[in-house]
Amino acid sequence: MLNIALFGPPGAGKGTQSESLIKDYNLFYISTGDLLRKEIKEQTKLGKEAQSIIASGGLVSDEIIVQIIEKTITDNPDANGFLFDGFPRTYIQAYILEGLMIKLNTSLNCLISLEVPEEESVRRLLKRGESSGRSDDNEIVIRNRLKEYREKTLPVLKFYKDKGVCFDVDSTKEIPEVKKSIESIIQNELSKRLLNIVLFGYPGSGRGSQGKAIAKKYGLEYIATGPMLGEEIEKDTEIGKHIKALYENGQLVPDEIVVQLIEQKLENSKNVKGFIFKGFPRTLVQSYILDGMLKKHGSSLSKIIEIEVPTLELIRRLDERSKTNDCMPYDTSTAKIVKRLQEHESKTVPVIEKYNELHGVVKIDGIGTFDEVFERISFEIENGFKNLK
Ligand code: AMP
């Protein structure tokens, strides 16, 4: 999720800038001012309570704000992110927002403060008042709104400065220029995010070769538990010997070993754009482990892809591989190949089903040349980067 708050005095241009931001970043727009005006228009109990306060330029109570905002947020848990305009407007509301974000297992990524001198705000609001039809766009009320801003809203900046997520933009500039500055703040924020992919598919579906190529093209770290374990076998470590015996029986390696190796990889990978997991998670338990490890790393899963190949084609490919130098210890007999396919069906297919219910799994047709399949996966990865917004 990408959650942004546009901050600034009345007339700073929050509403204007919001219009393009919600489109460009596919965000759900929450303007507490608009929500309150709607309540007033519908003459709800809440609207009646807020009406006179708004008319005088004061701030409505935090209790009212919680009620209108909580409903909007919890009604839209699947939003790509939220853009807040006019909220948080008090130090208390900053805490309220923290709580609401925790409820959605997310956080506010940045608070962008649009800076304009008071007299410029007054000038703009008086101009807007000529056509806005808003009763609070007149000079006496405007002055009071600015006083409220100075006294009650400005302290919010400290809250976010302390958190290190507050960014200033000079909003006296032309609208496109302000927009550019805001976008560069958001892009910078987005560039810190990781794109984490799980690549599923039956043995022989091409996960390995595709995963490696995708990782190279997009600057992702390729985490394939199979080769990581293979390395241990090659080094003939104690773990390696143990793994070898399990492999030859077509069994899975205990989670403790796999987790240790993956954790090391996550820790040691610097300057990557994300991770692509192949051959992990293979069981429901491992899917919980992966969520936990990513969370510990301050990240989460972005996309789950499954390469689909019909069973007979899988057997043909694996049989062919067994006759080449790429032959794996688990490729050496039909019985082992069948056992691996069965392991996938009984243990990993339920994981894919779970992910499908939770996040949706993108199915890729694995039939065709390497390049054709690569292109299909690349398309999804690029979409993934866009949706990191
Ligand atoms: P706006 O459309 O953001 O300029 O808001 C118009 C008026 O609605 C403000 O002057 C306040 O009276 C009220 N209001 C909007 N948002 C809030 C908020 N977060 N907390 C308190 N009052 C608010």
PDB file of C-alpha atoms in Angstrom, residues 13 58 71 173 184 272 340:
ATOM      1  CA  GLY A  13      -3.520  23.408  -3.116  1.00  0.00           C
ATOM      2  CA  GLY A  58     -13.269  25.930  13.760  1.00  0.00           C
ATOM      3  CA  LYS A  71     -15.785   3.764   8.225  1.00  0.00           C
ATOM      4  CA  LYS A 173       4.980  27.753  -7.405  1.00  0.00           C
ATOM      5  CA  SER A 184       9.669  13.130  -6.933  1.00  0.00           C
ATOM      6  CA  VAL A 272      18.348  -5.238  -4.664  1.00  0.00           C
ATOM      7  CA  ARG A 340       8.404 -35.111  -6.800  1.00  0.00           C
TER       8      ARG A 340
END
